[in-house]
Amino acid sequence: QVQLAESGGGSVQSGGSLRLSCSVSDTYGRYYMAWFRQAPGKERESVAAINRSNITRYEESVRGRFTISADNAKNMVYLEMNSLEPEDTAMYYCAARAVNILDSFPPTLSGAWYASWGPGTQVTVSS
């Protein structure tokens, strides 16, 4: 099973930026990838997703502020987060699902679809 490891979390002030990274232990090109987050006492929510054709999808609350991207050569997925707000405070998780080589469909933001998850990285935004 693929191993995922997030990094890049930290504490920033409102309006600041962070870039999260997710390392993929297998060839990235086999997977659809996504970022999710969960704040204390709240349910997990989707953030962004990307497929092998670099088609992206975003949760409405982060659209225009967050950008998901991938570096196939490095087997890495990134989440660039700008204009951070206290409401973005959460544990951020990277998720993956292997697909067939011929599959080509838009990425989903449904957490139930993804099979592998990283341990998470904490993002804290202070006002």
PDB file of N, CA and C in Angstrom, residues 67-113:
ATOM      1  N   THR A  67      -4.116  26.331  -3.747  1.00  0.00           N
ATOM      2  CA  THR A  67      -3.789  25.726  -5.031  1.00  0.00           C
ATOM      3  C   THR A  67      -3.146  24.364  -4.800  1.00  0.00           C
ATOM      4  N   ILE A  68      -3.719  23.336  -5.424  1.00  0.00           N
ATOM      5  CA  ILE A  68      -3.139  21.996  -5.359  1.00  0.00           C
ATOM      6  C   ILE A  68      -2.327  21.771  -6.625  1.00  0.00           C
ATOM      7  N   SER A  69      -1.171  21.137  -6.462  1.00  0.00           N
ATOM      8  CA  SER A  69      -0.320  20.862  -7.613  1.00  0.00           C
ATOM      9  C   SER A  69       0.464  19.584  -7.349  1.00  0.00           C
ATOM     10  N   ALA A  70       1.107  19.079  -8.399  1.00  0.00           N
ATOM     11  CA  ALA A  70       1.858  17.831  -8.266  1.00  0.00           C
ATOM     12  C   ALA A  70       3.155  17.917  -9.050  1.00  0.00           C
ATOM     13  N   ASP A  71       4.156  17.240  -8.551  1.00  0.00           N
ATOM     14  CA  ASP A  71       5.443  17.122  -9.251  1.00  0.00           C
ATOM     15  C   ASP A  71       5.667  15.636  -9.484  1.00  0.00           C
ATOM     16  N   ASN A  72       5.368  15.192 -10.689  1.00  0.00           N
ATOM     17  CA  ASN A  72       5.462  13.767 -10.996  1.00  0.00           C
ATOM     18  C   ASN A  72       6.876  13.227 -10.780  1.00  0.00           C
ATOM     19  N   ALA A  73       7.867  13.996 -11.176  1.00  0.00           N
ATOM     20  CA  ALA A  73       9.248  13.523 -11.086  1.00  0.00           C
ATOM     21  C   ALA A  73       9.678  13.283  -9.641  1.00  0.00           C
ATOM     22  N   LYS A  74       9.121  14.061  -8.723  1.00  0.00           N
ATOM     23  CA  LYS A  74       9.494  13.944  -7.312  1.00  0.00           C
ATOM     24  C   LYS A  74       8.498  13.141  -6.503  1.00  0.00           C
ATOM     25  N   ASN A  75       7.424  12.694  -7.149  1.00  0.00           N
ATOM     26  CA  ASN A  75       6.356  11.978  -6.423  1.00  0.00           C
ATOM     27  C   ASN A  75       5.869  12.801  -5.237  1.00  0.00           C
ATOM     28  N   MET A  76       5.538  14.058  -5.521  1.00  0.00           N
ATOM     29  CA  MET A  76       5.099  14.974  -4.479  1.00  0.00           C
ATOM     30  C   MET A  76       3.810  15.666  -4.899  1.00  0.00           C
ATOM     31  N   VAL A  77       2.986  15.957  -3.929  1.00  0.00           N
ATOM     32  CA  VAL A  77       1.785  16.756  -4.125  1.00  0.00           C
ATOM     33  C   VAL A  77       1.851  17.923  -3.138  1.00  0.00           C
ATOM     34  N   TYR A  78       1.412  19.079  -3.584  1.00  0.00           N
ATOM     35  CA  TYR A  78       1.527  20.272  -2.758  1.00  0.00           C
ATOM     36  C   TYR A  78       0.161  20.935  -2.577  1.00  0.00           C
ATOM     37  N   LEU A  79       0.058  21.696  -1.506  1.00  0.00           N
ATOM     38  CA  LEU A  79      -1.110  22.541  -1.288  1.00  0.00           C
ATOM     39  C   LEU A  79      -0.593  23.908  -0.874  1.00  0.00           C
ATOM     40  N   GLU A  80      -0.671  24.842  -1.798  1.00  0.00           N
ATOM     41  CA  GLU A  80      -0.267  26.219  -1.526  1.00  0.00           C
ATOM     42  C   GLU A  80      -1.470  26.933  -0.934  1.00  0.00           C
ATOM     43  N   MET A  81      -1.288  27.492   0.261  1.00  0.00           N
ATOM     44  CA  MET A  81      -2.397  28.131   0.958  1.00  0.00           C
ATOM     45  C   MET A  81      -2.073  29.595   1.202  1.00  0.00           C
ATOM     46  N   ASN A  82      -2.880  30.470   0.644  1.00  0.00           N
ATOM     47  CA  ASN A  82      -2.701  31.915   0.789  1.00  0.00           C
ATOM     48  C   ASN A  82      -3.917  32.521   1.482  1.00  0.00           C
ATOM     49  N   SER A  83      -3.742  33.741   1.959  1.00  0.00           N
ATOM     50  CA  SER A  83      -4.834  34.456   2.630  1.00  0.00           C
ATOM     51  C   SER A  83      -5.484  33.587   3.688  1.00  0.00           C
ATOM     52  N   LEU A  84      -4.662  32.966   4.505  1.00  0.00           N
ATOM     53  CA  LEU A  84      -5.178  32.049   5.515  1.00  0.00           C
ATOM     54  C   LEU A  84      -6.024  32.782   6.549  1.00  0.00           C
ATOM     55  N   GLU A  85      -7.048  32.099   7.007  1.00  0.00           N
ATOM     56  CA  GLU A  85      -7.992  32.624   7.985  1.00  0.00           C
ATOM     57  C   GLU A  85      -8.019  31.696   9.195  1.00  0.00           C
ATOM     58  N   PRO A  86      -8.396  32.217  10.354  1.00  0.00           N
ATOM     59  CA  PRO A  86      -8.492  31.340  11.540  1.00  0.00           C
ATOM     60  C   PRO A  86      -9.365  30.106  11.294  1.00  0.00           C
ATOM     61  N   GLU A  87     -10.347  30.232  10.419  1.00  0.00           N
ATOM     62  CA  GLU A  87     -11.233  29.108  10.115  1.00  0.00           C
ATOM     63  C   GLU A  87     -10.508  27.991   9.358  1.00  0.00           C
ATOM     64  N   ASP A  88      -9.314  28.266   8.860  1.00  0.00           N
ATOM     65  CA  ASP A  88      -8.530  27.240   8.162  1.00  0.00           C
ATOM     66  C   ASP A  88      -7.726  26.383   9.131  1.00  0.00           C
ATOM     67  N   THR A  89      -7.745  26.727  10.403  1.00  0.00           N
ATOM     68  CA  THR A  89      -7.031  25.947  11.406  1.00  0.00           C
ATOM     69  C   THR A  89      -7.572  24.532  11.467  1.00  0.00           C
ATOM     70  N   ALA A  90      -6.689  23.563  11.274  1.00  0.00           N
ATOM     71  CA  ALA A  90      -7.101  22.154  11.250  1.00  0.00           C
ATOM     72  C   ALA A  90      -5.879  21.267  11.063  1.00  0.00           C
ATOM     73  N   MET A  91      -6.095  19.968  11.213  1.00  0.00           N
ATOM     74  CA  MET A  91      -5.106  18.975  10.795  1.00  0.00           C
ATOM     75  C   MET A  91      -5.376  18.700   9.327  1.00  0.00           C
ATOM     76  N   TYR A  92      -4.351  18.790   8.520  1.00  0.00           N
ATOM     77  CA  TYR A  92      -4.486  18.585   7.086  1.00  0.00           C
ATOM     78  C   TYR A  92      -3.920  17.222   6.700  1.00  0.00           C
ATOM     79  N   TYR A  93      -4.697  16.504   5.905  1.00  0.00           N
ATOM     80  CA  TYR A  93      -4.344  15.145   5.511  1.00  0.00           C
ATOM     81  C   TYR A  93      -4.244  15.030   3.998  1.00  0.00           C
ATOM     82  N   CYS A  94      -3.260  14.272   3.565  1.00  0.00           N
ATOM     83  CA  CYS A  94      -3.095  13.915   2.161  1.00  0.00           C
ATOM     84  C   CYS A  94      -3.737  12.545   1.952  1.00  0.00           C
ATOM     85  N   ALA A  95      -4.404  12.354   0.833  1.00  0.00           N
ATOM     86  CA  ALA A  95      -5.067  11.090   0.545  1.00  0.00           C
ATOM     87  C   ALA A  95      -4.810  10.677  -0.895  1.00  0.00           C
ATOM     88  N   ALA A  96      -4.853   9.369  -1.144  1.00  0.00           N
ATOM     89  CA  ALA A  96      -4.556   8.853  -2.482  1.00  0.00           C
ATOM     90  C   ALA A  96      -5.404   7.637  -2.793  1.00  0.00           C
ATOM     91  N   ARG A  97      -5.603   7.441  -4.088  1.00  0.00           N
ATOM     92  CA  ARG A  97      -6.227   6.201  -4.544  1.00  0.00           C
ATOM     93  C   ARG A  97      -5.612   5.842  -5.881  1.00  0.00           C
ATOM     94  N   ALA A  98      -5.200   4.591  -5.996  1.00  0.00           N
ATOM     95  CA  ALA A  98      -4.647   4.102  -7.254  1.00  0.00           C
ATOM     96  C   ALA A  98      -5.769   3.901  -8.268  1.00  0.00           C
ATOM     97  N   VAL A  99      -5.483   4.218  -9.505  1.00  0.00           N
ATOM     98  CA  VAL A  99      -6.458   4.020 -10.579  1.00  0.00           C
ATOM     99  C   VAL A  99      -5.793   3.266 -11.725  1.00  0.00           C
ATOM    100  N   ASN A 100      -6.613   2.710 -12.606  1.00  0.00           N
ATOM    101  CA  ASN A 100      -6.074   2.011 -13.772  1.00  0.00           C
ATOM    102  C   ASN A 100      -5.389   2.994 -14.705  1.00  0.00           C
ATOM    103  N   ILE A 101      -4.422   2.502 -15.447  1.00  0.00           N
ATOM    104  CA  ILE A 101      -3.609   3.370 -16.292  1.00  0.00           C
ATOM    105  C   ILE A 101      -4.443   4.100 -17.331  1.00  0.00           C
ATOM    106  N   LEU A 102      -5.553   3.519 -17.741  1.00  0.00           N
ATOM    107  CA  LEU A 102      -6.381   4.140 -18.777  1.00  0.00           C
ATOM    108  C   LEU A 102      -7.476   5.029 -18.194  1.00  0.00           C
ATOM    109  N   ASP A 103      -7.622   5.050 -16.885  1.00  0.00           N
ATOM    110  CA  ASP A 103      -8.669   5.872 -16.276  1.00  0.00           C
ATOM    111  C   ASP A 103      -8.351   7.348 -16.438  1.00  0.00           C
ATOM    112  N   SER A 104      -9.378   8.101 -16.779  1.00  0.00           N
ATOM    113  CA  SER A 104      -9.222   9.547 -16.897  1.00  0.00           C
ATOM    114  C   SER A 104     -10.566  10.196 -16.609  1.00  0.00           C
ATOM    115  N   PHE A 105     -10.780  10.561 -15.395  1.00  0.00           N
ATOM    116  CA  PHE A 105     -12.016  11.216 -15.007  1.00  0.00           C
ATOM    117  C   PHE A 105     -11.670  12.294 -13.992  1.00  0.00           C
ATOM    118  N   PRO A 106     -12.550  13.259 -13.802  1.00  0.00           N
ATOM    119  CA  PRO A 106     -12.237  14.350 -12.869  1.00  0.00           C
ATOM    120  C   PRO A 106     -12.051  13.826 -11.453  1.00  0.00           C
ATOM    121  N   PRO A 107     -11.217  14.466 -10.670  1.00  0.00           N
ATOM    122  CA  PRO A 107     -11.002  14.009  -9.294  1.00  0.00           C
ATOM    123  C   PRO A 107     -12.228  14.277  -8.433  1.00  0.00           C
ATOM    124  N   THR A 108     -12.378  13.465  -7.422  1.00  0.00           N
ATOM    125  CA  THR A 108     -13.500  13.618  -6.514  1.00  0.00           C
ATOM    126  C   THR A 108     -13.051  14.228  -5.197  1.00  0.00           C
ATOM    127  N   LEU A 109     -13.967  14.923  -4.533  1.00  0.00           N
ATOM    128  CA  LEU A 109     -13.705  15.474  -3.209  1.00  0.00           C
ATOM    129  C   LEU A 109     -14.327  14.605  -2.115  1.00  0.00           C
ATOM    130  N   SER A 110     -14.772  13.438  -2.473  1.00  0.00           N
ATOM    131  CA  SER A 110     -15.372  12.531  -1.505  1.00  0.00           C
ATOM    132  C   SER A 110     -14.300  11.755  -0.767  1.00  0.00           C
ATOM    133  N   GLY A 111     -14.211  11.936   0.519  1.00  0.00           N
ATOM    134  CA  GLY A 111     -13.199  11.256   1.309  1.00  0.00           C
ATOM    135  C   GLY A 111     -13.330   9.753   1.280  1.00  0.00           C
ATOM    136  N   ALA A 112     -14.555   9.257   1.136  1.00  0.00           N
ATOM    137  CA  ALA A 112     -14.787   7.817   1.146  1.00  0.00           C
ATOM    138  C   ALA A 112     -14.145   7.118  -0.039  1.00  0.00           C
ATOM    139  N   TRP A 113     -13.864   7.854  -1.102  1.00  0.00           N
ATOM    140  CA  TRP A 113     -13.306   7.247  -2.318  1.00  0.00           C
ATOM    141  C   TRP A 113     -11.818   6.956  -2.176  1.00  0.00           C
TER     142      TRP A 113
END
